[in-house]
Amino acid sequence: MGDDPRIGAHAPLFAGSSARPGGPGLRACGPCTTPPTPVGAWLLRTAVAALLAACTSTQTRYPEQQLPAPDAGPTLPDRVDAAVPLDTGASGTDVGESPDGALCQGPATVPARWWDEAVVYEVFVRSFQDSDGDGIGDLQGLISRLDYLNDGDPNTTTDLGVDALWLMPLHPSPSYHGYDVTDYRDVNPEYGTLADFDALVAAANARGMKVVLDLVLNHTSDKHPWFVKGKRGGAEPTADWYVFRDDAPAGWGRPWEPAAKVWHALGDRFYYALFWEGMPDLNVATPAVAAELRDIGRFWADRGAAGFRLDAARYLVETGGGAGQADQPATHTFWRELRAAMGEDVLLLGEVWTTLSTSLTYAASDELQLIFDFDRQDAVRNSLRLGSAAALGSALCAALRAGSDLAAGGGEGRPLFATFVGNHDLDRLATDVRTEAGRHVALALLLTLPGVPVLYYGDELGLDNGTHGGDEAKRLPMRWDGGPGAGFTAASSAWAEDTADPSVPGVAAQLADPDSLLAFTRRLLALRRASPALRRGSTARLTVPGAPGVLLFERRSGDETVLVAANLDDAASPELLLPRAPTAPRVELGSAPLTLDASGVRLGPLGPHEVVILR
């Protein structure tokens, strides 16, 4: 969303972060203050980690490429190589520790659609690149920077190599963020024209990238002609396109803020606007509205949009106050009808910002193809904050159970979740996770755990929040170089001043630094491209006795096995005795020692916030 009143009402994870709305489990867990003594700190971290785990558990281009092979590690003895293979069928449930060390496991996916193995990059066009010197990013500016995202050549190493761009709203809007639309069939003139959009799609497609649009169908701007005319009532054609009534009923509020006002006065009548009075909700229960919204989807798909990120997907239809304001059967009906209208090759990615159990109801085989895994995002940040893998392990097992249940029910072998560690509504990853090593862990987990990863622009650089108020601080101009305007604009000033940490280098400096966060991210992306196991393999969370800060998991596809050990603690881990490991493992990432003795394969100790990948 835009400047969303859902955000900012909860306790920070590290420093100034925003927890998710609508998630009663984690919200109830509350913040924690670290005691001054090391023993007290450990006890509190352990207790809070267990509490967070309990909360989370209730919710919760590529030809195969060969990376330059590091030196091979020790060859494993037959007894280790013969560990029970991961079941890639429907038995992946959390049943306690299995004989082969798996705490929970989930099936492989079978790629069928363009997004199944993709990495998506979220772009705020206004902040990415200005091409005409007005201080505002635009579509031609984005086109000029596509080679940074994917240059179309798998043999180069200076691009990220992402597969799709998710563009925050492009439509005309009175707000900087665009989530209050005034014309669904045009481009904001500050960004360009429909012809510019066509050129973007062509240029992106030529490089092997798809374009996904943010589509805001729950509400419009109060300046949209539909509302301007419809609020007059009477015989106006759009009089029933919004929700009007003669009184403001009691018992209504925002699901995440029950005391908030959602019925707003309009003369002697009231209209319903869930997020704020400038965004009146559409009455999707009116057949003409539903038909018009489907036509809008077809309009953009016909112009080359490969999918849509669906904003506020839970809230389309209201049947009453409280529980009746979200997740209604008619909402699910609308999404199924939109899916049928778009066809199977157009991605519908739902922002269903709530618990895992509820969001999964939108992931039926005939509804939304992907939903965001908010529980896992919460758990990554909470686990880094607490130095414990408990919350993240619980969220991972819940996601794996969901995939296993789908397979057991005869469902498609498809990914269910878009995964992320940052987006435009959350405080920047670098604001919550104050060390670069911690950001390494977050980005490594994003790109090695199962799901379709979504990377927020600038997170690969370590950009943090600026000092602006509200959500604008999370959406500042991209930092390309150290020159005037940071390479973003030739204007004397950008649409928003870059008040983020000035010590964070831009793209040019980080491209020249092999130890930069950008270089680390590009290496992870290259490893993912080269690894069928990371893109689509089965997953098992493995036991690590005596190392509560370490998340250990295996990805497997065919004869390829990848083992990932992530130390979420800011202290070194103990040495790990691996319950299973790849044959003749080589270290793809990390520097922890790998040894072989009579008891098996040992890894570590892992350094503070270190990630090791064995392949």
Coordinates of C-alpha atoms in Angstrom, one line a residue:
M1 CA 0.0 0.0 0.0
G2 CA 0.9 3.7 0.0
D3 CA 1.2 5.7 3.3
D4 CA -0.5 2.9 5.0
P5 CA -2.1 3.4 8.4
R6 CA -1.5 -0.3 9.0
I7 CA 2.2 0.4 9.3
G8 CA 4.2 1.7 12.2
A9 CA 1.8 0.8 15.1
H10 CA 3.9 -2.0 16.5
A11 CA 7.1 -2.4 18.4
P12 CA 10.3 -2.4 16.3
L13 CA 12.3 -5.6 15.8
F14 CA 15.7 -3.9 15.9
A15 CA 15.5 -0.2 15.4
G16 CA 12.4 1.5 13.9
S17 CA 10.9 -1.5 12.1
S18 CA 7.3 -2.0 11.3
A19 CA 5.6 -5.3 12.2
R20 CA 2.9 -6.7 10.0
P21 CA -0.7 -5.8 10.6
G22 CA -3.4 -8.3 10.9
G23 CA -1.1 -10.9 12.5
P24 CA -2.4 -11.4 16.0
G25 CA 0.1 -14.1 16.9
L26 CA 3.3 -12.1 16.5
R27 CA 1.7 -8.9 17.6
A28 CA 0.7 -10.5 20.9
C29 CA 4.3 -11.7 21.4
G30 CA 5.4 -8.1 21.9
P31 CA 8.9 -6.6 22.1
C32 CA 11.7 -7.6 24.3
T33 CA 14.4 -5.6 26.2
T34 CA 17.7 -7.4 26.6
P35 CA 18.9 -7.6 30.2
P36 CA 22.4 -6.3 31.1
T37 CA 23.9 -9.7 32.1
P38 CA 25.0 -12.3 29.5
V39 CA 23.1 -15.1 31.3
G40 CA 20.0 -13.1 31.7
A41 CA 20.2 -12.1 28.0
W42 CA 20.5 -15.7 27.0
L43 CA 17.6 -16.9 29.1
L44 CA 15.4 -14.1 27.8
R45 CA 16.3 -14.7 24.2
T46 CA 15.6 -18.4 24.6
A47 CA 12.3 -17.8 26.2
V48 CA 11.2 -15.2 23.7
A49 CA 12.4 -17.3 20.8
A50 CA 10.2 -20.2 22.1
L51 CA 7.2 -17.8 22.4
L52 CA 7.8 -16.5 18.9
A53 CA 8.1 -20.0 17.5
A54 CA 4.8 -20.9 19.1
C55 CA 3.2 -17.8 17.7
T56 CA 4.6 -18.3 14.2
S57 CA 3.7 -22.0 14.1
T58 CA 0.0 -21.2 14.5
Q59 CA 0.2 -18.9 11.5
T60 CA 2.2 -18.5 10.4
R61 CA 16.4 -17.6 -18.0
Y62 CA 18.1 -20.4 -17.1
P63 CA 19.9 -23.1 -18.9
E64 CA 21.8 -25.0 -16.2
Q65 CA 25.0 -23.0 -15.5
Q66 CA 28.2 -24.3 -14.0
L67 CA 29.8 -22.1 -11.4
P68 CA 33.6 -22.1 -11.1
A69 CA 34.1 -25.0 -8.7
P70 CA 35.9 -24.3 -5.5
D71 CA 38.2 -26.9 -4.2
A72 CA 36.3 -30.1 -3.4
G73 CA 36.0 -31.0 0.3
P74 CA 36.6 -34.3 1.8
T75 CA 34.9 -37.4 0.3
L76 CA 32.3 -38.7 2.7
P77 CA 32.3 -42.4 3.9
D78 CA 29.6 -44.6 2.5
R79 CA 27.6 -44.6 5.8
V80 CA 27.1 -40.8 5.6
D81 CA 26.4 -40.9 1.9
A82 CA 23.8 -43.5 2.5
A83 CA 21.6 -41.3 4.8
V84 CA 17.9 -41.8 4.1
P85 CA 17.0 -39.7 1.1
L86 CA 14.5 -37.0 1.5
D87 CA 11.0 -38.1 0.5
T88 CA 10.0 -35.7 -2.3
G89 CA 6.4 -36.9 -2.3
A90 CA 3.5 -36.2 -0.1
S91 CA 4.9 -37.3 3.3
G92 CA 6.6 -34.0 4.2
T93 CA 5.1 -33.2 7.6
D94 CA 6.5 -32.0 10.8
V95 CA 6.6 -35.2 12.9
G96 CA 9.5 -34.5 15.2
E97 CA 13.1 -35.6 14.4
S98 CA 13.2 -38.4 11.9
P99 CA 15.9 -41.1 11.9
D100 CA 17.9 -39.1 9.2
G101 CA 17.8 -35.9 11.2
A102 CA 14.9 -34.1 9.5
L103 CA 12.6 -32.0 11.7
C104 CA 10.2 -31.4 8.8
Q105 CA 10.4 -31.7 5.1
G106 CA 8.5 -30.7 2.0
P107 CA 8.3 -31.8 -1.6
A108 CA 10.1 -30.6 -4.7
T109 CA 8.2 -28.4 -7.2
V110 CA 7.6 -29.2 -10.9
P111 CA 8.3 -26.0 -12.9
A112 CA 5.3 -25.4 -15.3
R113 CA 4.9 -21.6 -15.4
W114 CA 7.4 -18.8 -16.0
W115 CA 7.4 -17.7 -12.4
D116 CA 8.0 -21.1 -10.8
E117 CA 11.8 -20.7 -10.7
A118 CA 12.0 -16.9 -11.1
V119 CA 13.5 -14.2 -8.9
V120 CA 11.5 -11.0 -8.9
Y121 CA 12.8 -7.5 -8.3
E122 CA 10.5 -4.9 -6.8
V123 CA 10.9 -1.4 -8.3
F124 CA 9.5 1.9 -7.3
V125 CA 9.6 3.7 -10.6
R126 CA 9.6 7.1 -9.0
S127 CA 12.8 6.3 -7.2
F128 CA 14.8 4.2 -9.7
Q129 CA 16.1 6.5 -12.5
D130 CA 15.1 9.9 -13.8
S131 CA 15.7 10.3 -17.5
D132 CA 14.4 13.8 -18.2
G133 CA 15.9 15.9 -15.4
D134 CA 12.7 16.6 -13.4
G135 CA 13.9 14.7 -10.3
I136 CA 11.3 12.0 -10.7
G137 CA 12.1 8.4 -11.9
D138 CA 10.3 7.3 -15.0
L139 CA 9.9 4.4 -17.4
Q140 CA 12.6 5.6 -19.8
G141 CA 15.0 5.9 -16.9
L142 CA 14.1 2.3 -15.8
I143 CA 14.8 1.1 -19.4
S144 CA 18.2 2.7 -19.2
R145 CA 19.0 0.7 -16.1
L146 CA 17.7 -2.7 -17.2
D147 CA 21.2 -4.0 -17.9
Y148 CA 22.0 -3.7 -14.1
L149 CA 19.0 -6.0 -13.5
N150 CA 19.5 -8.5 -16.3
D151 CA 21.6 -7.8 -19.4
G152 CA 20.3 -10.9 -21.2
D153 CA 23.8 -12.5 -21.4
P154 CA 24.3 -15.4 -19.0
N155 CA 28.1 -15.1 -19.4
T156 CA 28.4 -11.7 -17.8
T157 CA 28.7 -11.1 -14.1
T158 CA 27.9 -7.4 -13.6
D159 CA 24.1 -7.8 -13.7
L160 CA 21.9 -9.3 -11.0
G161 CA 20.3 -11.7 -13.4
V162 CA 16.7 -11.4 -12.1
D163 CA 13.8 -12.8 -14.0
A164 CA 11.0 -10.3 -13.5
L165 CA 10.2 -6.8 -12.4
W166 CA 7.4 -6.0 -10.1
L167 CA 6.5 -2.3 -10.7
M168 CA 4.7 -0.4 -7.9
P169 CA 1.6 1.4 -9.3
L170 CA 2.1 3.1 -12.6
H171 CA -1.3 4.6 -13.0
P172 CA -2.3 8.3 -12.7
S173 CA -2.8 9.2 -9.0
P174 CA -2.8 12.3 -6.8
S175 CA -0.3 10.6 -4.4
Y176 CA 3.4 10.0 -4.8
H177 CA 2.9 6.3 -4.2
G178 CA 0.1 5.6 -6.7
Y179 CA -2.1 3.3 -4.6
D180 CA -5.1 5.7 -5.1
V181 CA -5.7 5.4 -8.8
T182 CA -7.6 7.8 -10.9
D183 CA -7.3 6.0 -14.3
Y184 CA -6.6 2.3 -14.6
R185 CA -5.9 2.4 -18.3
D186 CA -3.2 4.9 -18.5
V187 CA 0.3 5.6 -17.1
N188 CA 1.1 8.4 -14.6
P189 CA 2.3 11.2 -16.9
E190 CA 5.2 11.8 -14.5
Y191 CA 6.4 8.3 -15.4
G192 CA 5.7 8.5 -19.2
T193 CA 3.2 7.2 -21.6
L194 CA 1.6 3.9 -22.7
A195 CA 4.2 3.9 -25.5
D196 CA 6.9 4.0 -22.9
F197 CA 5.3 1.1 -21.1
D198 CA 5.3 -0.9 -24.3
A199 CA 9.0 -0.1 -24.8
L200 CA 9.8 -1.2 -21.3
V201 CA 8.0 -4.5 -21.8
A202 CA 9.9 -5.1 -25.1
A203 CA 13.2 -4.2 -23.6
A204 CA 12.7 -6.3 -20.5
N205 CA 11.5 -9.3 -22.5
A206 CA 14.5 -9.0 -24.8
R207 CA 16.7 -9.5 -21.8
G208 CA 14.7 -12.4 -20.4
M209 CA 12.6 -10.5 -17.9
K210 CA 8.9 -10.4 -17.4
V211 CA 7.0 -7.3 -16.1
V212 CA 4.5 -7.6 -13.3
L213 CA 2.2 -4.7 -12.4
D214 CA 0.9 -3.7 -9.0
L215 CA -2.9 -3.8 -9.5
V216 CA -5.0 -2.0 -6.8
L217 CA -8.6 -3.3 -7.1
N218 CA -9.9 -2.9 -3.6
H219 CA -10.2 0.9 -3.8
T220 CA -9.6 3.9 -6.0
S221 CA -8.8 7.6 -5.3
D222 CA -11.7 9.7 -4.2
K223 CA -10.7 11.8 -7.3
H224 CA -11.4 8.9 -9.7
P225 CA -14.3 9.9 -12.1
W226 CA -16.2 6.8 -11.0
F227 CA -16.4 8.1 -7.4
V228 CA -16.8 11.8 -8.4
K229 CA -19.9 10.8 -10.4
G230 CA -21.1 7.9 -8.2
K231 CA -21.2 10.0 -5.0
R232 CA -24.0 12.1 -6.5
G233 CA -26.2 9.0 -6.3
G234 CA -29.5 8.8 -8.2
A235 CA -29.3 7.7 -11.8
E236 CA -25.5 8.0 -12.1
P237 CA -24.1 4.9 -13.7
T238 CA -21.5 4.4 -11.0
A239 CA -23.8 5.1 -8.1
D240 CA -23.5 1.5 -6.9
W241 CA -19.8 1.2 -7.7
Y242 CA -18.8 2.1 -4.1
V243 CA -20.4 1.3 -0.7
F244 CA -22.8 4.0 0.5
R245 CA -25.3 4.0 3.3
D246 CA -27.4 6.5 5.3
D247 CA -25.7 5.9 8.7
A248 CA -22.3 4.9 10.1
P249 CA -22.9 1.5 11.8
A250 CA -21.2 0.5 15.0
G251 CA -18.9 -2.4 15.2
W252 CA -16.8 -1.5 12.1
G253 CA -13.1 -0.7 12.1
R254 CA -9.9 -1.8 10.5
P255 CA -9.2 -5.5 11.1
W256 CA -5.8 -4.5 12.4
E257 CA -7.1 -1.4 14.2
P258 CA -10.7 -1.9 15.4
A259 CA -11.2 1.6 16.7
A260 CA -10.3 3.2 13.4
K261 CA -13.0 5.1 11.5
V262 CA -14.0 3.4 8.2
W263 CA -17.3 5.1 7.4
H264 CA -16.8 8.6 6.2
A265 CA -19.4 11.4 5.9
L266 CA -20.5 12.6 2.5
G267 CA -23.3 15.1 3.1
D268 CA -26.1 13.2 4.8
R269 CA -24.6 9.8 3.7
F270 CA -21.6 7.8 4.4
Y271 CA -19.1 5.8 2.3
Y272 CA -16.9 2.9 3.2
A273 CA -13.1 3.4 2.9
L274 CA -11.0 0.9 4.8
F275 CA -7.6 2.5 4.5
W276 CA -8.4 6.2 4.6
E277 CA -11.1 8.6 3.4
G278 CA -9.1 9.4 0.2
M279 CA -9.4 5.7 -0.9
P280 CA -13.0 4.7 -1.1
D281 CA -13.5 1.0 -1.5
L282 CA -15.0 -0.3 -4.7
N283 CA -18.2 -2.4 -4.4
V284 CA -16.9 -5.5 -6.1
A285 CA -20.2 -7.2 -5.4
T286 CA -21.7 -5.0 -8.1
P287 CA -21.4 -7.1 -11.3
A288 CA -20.5 -4.1 -13.5
V289 CA -17.6 -3.3 -11.2
A290 CA -16.3 -6.9 -11.2
A291 CA -16.6 -7.0 -15.0
E292 CA -14.7 -3.7 -15.4
L293 CA -11.9 -4.9 -13.2
R294 CA -11.5 -8.0 -15.2
D295 CA -11.4 -5.9 -18.3
I296 CA -8.6 -3.8 -16.8
G297 CA -6.6 -6.9 -16.2
R298 CA -7.0 -8.0 -19.8
F299 CA -6.1 -4.5 -21.0
W300 CA -2.6 -4.7 -19.3
A301 CA -2.1 -8.4 -20.1
D302 CA -2.7 -7.6 -23.8
R303 CA 0.0 -4.9 -23.5
G304 CA 2.5 -7.5 -22.2
A305 CA 2.1 -7.5 -18.5
A306 CA 3.0 -11.0 -17.4
G307 CA 1.2 -10.8 -14.1
F308 CA -0.2 -8.7 -11.3
R309 CA 0.7 -8.2 -7.6
L310 CA -2.8 -7.8 -6.1
D311 CA -2.9 -5.2 -3.4
A312 CA -5.0 -5.7 -0.2
A313 CA -6.4 -9.0 -1.7
R314 CA -8.3 -9.9 1.5
Y315 CA -10.6 -6.9 1.6
L316 CA -12.6 -6.8 -1.6
V317 CA -16.0 -7.6 -0.2
E318 CA -17.6 -6.7 3.2
T319 CA -20.6 -8.3 4.6
G320 CA -20.6 -6.7 8.1
G321 CA -18.4 -5.2 10.8
G322 CA -15.4 -7.1 12.3
A323 CA -14.9 -10.5 10.7
G324 CA -17.2 -9.6 7.9
Q325 CA -14.7 -7.0 6.6
A326 CA -12.1 -9.6 5.3
D327 CA -11.8 -13.0 3.7
Q328 CA -15.4 -13.2 2.5
P329 CA -16.5 -16.0 0.1
A330 CA -17.4 -13.3 -2.6
T331 CA -13.8 -12.1 -2.4
H332 CA -12.6 -15.6 -3.3
T333 CA -15.1 -15.8 -6.1
F334 CA -13.8 -12.6 -7.6
W335 CA -10.2 -13.9 -7.6
R336 CA -11.3 -17.2 -9.2
E337 CA -13.1 -15.3 -11.9
L338 CA -10.1 -13.0 -12.5
R339 CA -7.9 -16.1 -12.8
A340 CA -10.2 -17.6 -15.4
A341 CA -10.3 -14.3 -17.3
M342 CA -6.5 -13.9 -17.3
G343 CA -5.6 -17.5 -18.3
E344 CA -2.9 -19.7 -16.8
D345 CA 0.1 -17.9 -18.0
V346 CA -0.6 -14.6 -16.2
L347 CA 0.6 -14.5 -12.6
L348 CA -1.7 -13.5 -9.8
L349 CA 0.4 -12.8 -6.7
G350 CA -1.7 -11.9 -3.7
E351 CA -0.9 -9.6 -0.8
V352 CA -2.8 -11.5 1.8
W353 CA -1.3 -9.9 4.8
T354 CA -2.4 -12.2 7.6
T355 CA -1.7 -15.5 9.2
L356 CA -0.5 -18.4 7.1
S357 CA -3.6 -20.5 7.7
T358 CA -5.8 -17.7 6.4
S359 CA -3.6 -16.7 3.5
L360 CA -3.5 -20.3 2.3
T361 CA -7.2 -20.2 1.6
Y362 CA -6.3 -17.9 -1.4
A363 CA -3.9 -20.4 -2.8
A364 CA -6.4 -22.9 -4.2
S365 CA -5.6 -24.4 -7.6
D366 CA -8.2 -22.1 -9.3
E367 CA -7.5 -18.9 -7.4
L368 CA -4.2 -17.1 -6.8
Q369 CA -1.0 -18.8 -8.0
L370 CA 1.2 -17.3 -5.4
I371 CA 0.8 -15.6 -2.0
F372 CA 3.4 -13.7 0.0
D373 CA 4.7 -15.6 3.0
F374 CA 4.5 -12.8 5.6
D375 CA 5.1 -15.3 8.5
R376 CA 8.5 -16.2 7.1
Q377 CA 9.5 -12.6 6.6
D378 CA 8.5 -11.8 10.2
A379 CA 10.5 -14.9 11.4
V380 CA 13.7 -14.0 9.5
R381 CA 13.8 -10.6 11.2
N382 CA 12.7 -11.9 14.6
S383 CA 15.2 -14.7 14.5
L384 CA 18.1 -12.4 13.7
R385 CA 17.0 -10.1 16.4
L386 CA 16.9 -12.8 19.0
G387 CA 19.8 -14.9 17.8
S388 CA 17.7 -18.0 17.7
A389 CA 16.5 -20.1 14.7
A390 CA 13.3 -21.2 16.6
A391 CA 10.9 -18.7 15.0
L392 CA 12.2 -19.1 11.5
G393 CA 12.4 -22.9 11.8
S394 CA 8.8 -23.0 12.9
A395 CA 7.7 -20.7 10.0
L396 CA 9.6 -22.9 7.5
C397 CA 8.0 -26.1 8.8
A398 CA 4.6 -24.5 8.5
A399 CA 5.3 -23.6 4.8
L400 CA 6.7 -27.0 4.1
R401 CA 3.6 -28.7 5.6
A402 CA 1.4 -26.5 3.3
G403 CA 3.4 -27.7 0.3
S404 CA 3.1 -31.3 1.4
D405 CA -0.6 -31.1 2.1
L406 CA -1.1 -29.7 -1.5
A407 CA 0.8 -32.6 -2.9
A408 CA -1.0 -35.1 -0.7
G409 CA -4.3 -33.8 -1.9
G410 CA -3.4 -34.3 -5.6
G411 CA -2.6 -30.7 -6.1
E412 CA -0.1 -29.2 -8.6
G413 CA 3.6 -29.6 -7.8
R414 CA 4.0 -25.8 -7.7
P415 CA 5.4 -23.2 -5.4
L416 CA 2.8 -21.6 -3.1
F417 CA 4.8 -18.7 -1.7
A418 CA 6.5 -15.6 -2.8
T419 CA 9.2 -15.0 -0.2
F420 CA 10.8 -11.7 0.8
V421 CA 12.8 -10.0 3.5
G422 CA 11.8 -6.5 2.6
N423 CA 9.2 -4.5 0.7
H424 CA 7.8 -1.0 0.3
D425 CA 5.6 -1.2 3.4
L426 CA 8.3 -2.5 5.8
D427 CA 11.2 -0.6 7.3
R428 CA 14.2 -1.3 5.2
L429 CA 16.1 -4.5 5.9
A430 CA 19.2 -2.5 6.7
T431 CA 17.2 -0.4 9.2
D432 CA 16.1 -3.5 11.1
V433 CA 19.3 -5.5 10.7
R434 CA 22.1 -3.2 11.6
T435 CA 25.1 -5.3 10.6
E436 CA 26.1 -6.2 7.1
A437 CA 26.8 -9.8 8.3
G438 CA 23.2 -10.0 9.4
R439 CA 22.0 -8.7 6.0
H440 CA 24.1 -11.5 4.4
V441 CA 22.1 -14.0 6.4
A442 CA 18.7 -12.5 5.5
L443 CA 19.6 -12.3 1.8
A444 CA 21.1 -15.8 1.8
L445 CA 17.9 -17.2 3.3
L446 CA 15.8 -15.4 0.8
L447 CA 17.7 -17.0 -2.1
T448 CA 18.2 -20.5 -0.8
L449 CA 15.0 -21.4 1.0
P450 CA 12.0 -22.7 -1.1
G451 CA 9.7 -20.2 -2.7
V452 CA 9.7 -17.5 -5.4
P453 CA 12.1 -14.8 -4.0
V454 CA 11.2 -11.1 -4.3
L455 CA 14.0 -8.7 -3.8
Y456 CA 13.2 -5.0 -2.9
Y457 CA 15.3 -2.5 -4.8
G458 CA 18.2 -1.2 -2.8
D459 CA 18.3 -4.1 -0.3
E460 CA 21.1 -5.6 -2.3
L461 CA 23.1 -2.4 -1.5
G462 CA 22.2 -2.2 2.2
L463 CA 20.2 1.1 1.8
D464 CA 18.4 1.9 5.0
N465 CA 15.4 4.2 5.8
G466 CA 15.9 7.9 5.5
T467 CA 14.8 10.4 8.1
H468 CA 11.6 11.3 6.3
G469 CA 8.3 10.6 8.1
G470 CA 6.0 7.8 7.0
D471 CA 6.5 5.3 4.3
E472 CA 8.4 7.7 2.0
A473 CA 11.5 7.0 4.1
K474 CA 11.5 3.4 2.8
R475 CA 11.2 4.4 -0.9
L476 CA 14.0 6.9 -1.5
P477 CA 15.9 7.3 -4.7
M478 CA 18.3 4.5 -5.8
R479 CA 21.9 5.2 -5.2
W480 CA 23.8 4.6 -8.4
D481 CA 27.1 6.4 -7.8
G482 CA 28.8 9.0 -5.7
G483 CA 28.3 11.9 -8.0
P484 CA 25.7 14.7 -7.9
G485 CA 22.2 13.3 -7.5
A486 CA 23.8 9.9 -6.8
G487 CA 23.4 9.1 -10.5
F488 CA 19.6 9.0 -10.1
T489 CA 18.9 12.5 -11.5
A490 CA 20.6 15.4 -13.2
A491 CA 18.1 17.8 -11.5
S492 CA 19.3 20.0 -8.6
S493 CA 17.1 17.9 -6.3
A494 CA 15.2 14.7 -6.5
W495 CA 11.5 14.2 -5.7
A496 CA 12.6 13.2 -2.2
E497 CA 16.0 13.9 -0.6
D498 CA 18.2 11.0 0.0
T499 CA 18.5 11.1 3.8
A500 CA 19.6 7.4 4.2
D501 CA 23.0 6.6 5.7
P502 CA 25.5 8.5 3.4
S503 CA 28.2 5.9 4.2
V504 CA 26.5 3.2 2.2
P505 CA 28.2 3.0 -1.3
G506 CA 26.1 3.1 -4.4
V507 CA 26.1 0.6 -7.3
A508 CA 29.2 1.7 -9.0
A509 CA 31.4 1.5 -5.9
Q510 CA 29.9 -1.9 -4.9
L511 CA 30.4 -3.4 -8.3
A512 CA 34.1 -2.6 -7.9
D513 CA 34.3 -4.1 -4.5
P514 CA 34.3 -8.0 -4.4
D515 CA 33.5 -7.9 -0.7
S516 CA 30.4 -5.7 -1.0
L517 CA 26.9 -6.6 -0.2
L518 CA 26.0 -6.3 -3.9
A519 CA 28.8 -8.7 -4.8
F520 CA 27.5 -11.2 -2.2
T521 CA 23.9 -10.9 -3.6
R522 CA 25.1 -11.4 -7.2
R523 CA 27.0 -14.5 -6.1
L524 CA 23.9 -15.9 -4.4
L525 CA 21.8 -15.3 -7.5
A526 CA 24.4 -17.0 -9.7
L527 CA 24.5 -20.0 -7.3
R528 CA 20.7 -20.2 -7.5
R529 CA 20.7 -20.1 -11.3
A530 CA 23.2 -22.9 -11.4
S531 CA 21.4 -25.1 -8.9
P532 CA 18.2 -27.0 -9.7
A533 CA 18.1 -28.0 -6.0
L534 CA 17.9 -24.3 -4.9
R535 CA 15.3 -23.4 -7.6
R536 CA 12.9 -26.3 -7.2
G537 CA 14.3 -29.0 -5.0
S538 CA 12.8 -30.7 -2.0
T539 CA 13.6 -29.2 1.4
A540 CA 14.3 -30.7 4.8
R541 CA 15.0 -28.7 8.0
L542 CA 17.6 -30.7 9.9
T543 CA 18.4 -31.0 13.6
V544 CA 21.4 -29.2 15.1
P545 CA 21.6 -30.2 18.7
G546 CA 23.3 -27.6 21.0
A547 CA 23.2 -24.8 18.4
P548 CA 19.9 -23.0 18.9
G549 CA 21.1 -20.1 16.7
V550 CA 21.7 -22.2 13.6
L551 CA 19.1 -23.0 10.9
L552 CA 20.3 -26.1 9.0
F553 CA 18.4 -27.3 5.9
E554 CA 18.9 -29.4 2.8
R555 CA 17.7 -28.8 -0.7
R556 CA 17.7 -31.8 -3.1
S557 CA 17.0 -32.3 -6.8
G558 CA 18.0 -35.5 -8.6
D559 CA 21.6 -36.2 -7.7
E560 CA 22.3 -32.6 -6.5
T561 CA 22.2 -31.9 -2.8
V562 CA 22.8 -28.5 -1.2
L563 CA 23.2 -28.0 2.5
V564 CA 22.8 -24.5 4.0
A565 CA 23.8 -23.6 7.6
A566 CA 22.9 -20.1 8.7
N567 CA 24.0 -18.8 12.0
L568 CA 21.3 -16.3 13.1
D569 CA 23.2 -15.3 16.3
D570 CA 25.7 -12.5 16.6
A571 CA 28.0 -15.0 18.5
A572 CA 29.9 -17.9 17.0
S573 CA 28.1 -21.3 16.9
P574 CA 29.5 -24.5 18.4
E575 CA 30.9 -27.0 15.9
L576 CA 28.1 -28.8 14.1
L577 CA 27.9 -32.6 13.6
L578 CA 25.9 -32.7 10.4
P579 CA 23.1 -35.3 10.3
R580 CA 23.6 -35.6 6.5
A581 CA 25.7 -33.9 3.9
P582 CA 26.4 -33.9 0.2
T583 CA 28.8 -36.5 -1.2
A584 CA 32.3 -34.9 -1.6
P585 CA 30.9 -31.5 -0.5
R586 CA 32.5 -28.3 -1.6
V587 CA 32.1 -25.0 0.1
E588 CA 30.2 -22.6 -2.2
L589 CA 29.9 -19.9 0.4
G590 CA 31.4 -19.3 3.8
S591 CA 34.7 -19.9 5.5
A592 CA 33.8 -22.2 8.4
P593 CA 36.0 -25.3 8.5
L594 CA 34.7 -28.6 7.2
T595 CA 36.2 -31.7 8.7
L596 CA 35.7 -35.5 8.6
D597 CA 36.4 -37.8 11.5
A598 CA 35.2 -41.1 12.9
S599 CA 31.9 -39.6 14.1
G600 CA 31.0 -38.1 10.7
V601 CA 31.1 -34.7 9.0
R602 CA 31.7 -31.7 11.2
L603 CA 31.2 -28.0 10.2
G604 CA 32.3 -25.0 12.1
P605 CA 32.3 -23.3 14.4
L606 CA 30.3 -20.8 12.3
G607 CA 31.2 -17.2 12.8
P608 CA 28.7 -14.6 14.0
H609 CA 26.0 -14.3 11.4
E610 CA 27.8 -16.6 9.0
V611 CA 26.2 -18.6 6.2
V612 CA 27.8 -21.7 4.8
I613 CA 26.6 -23.4 1.7
L614 CA 27.8 -26.9 0.8
R615 CA 27.1 -28.4 -2.6

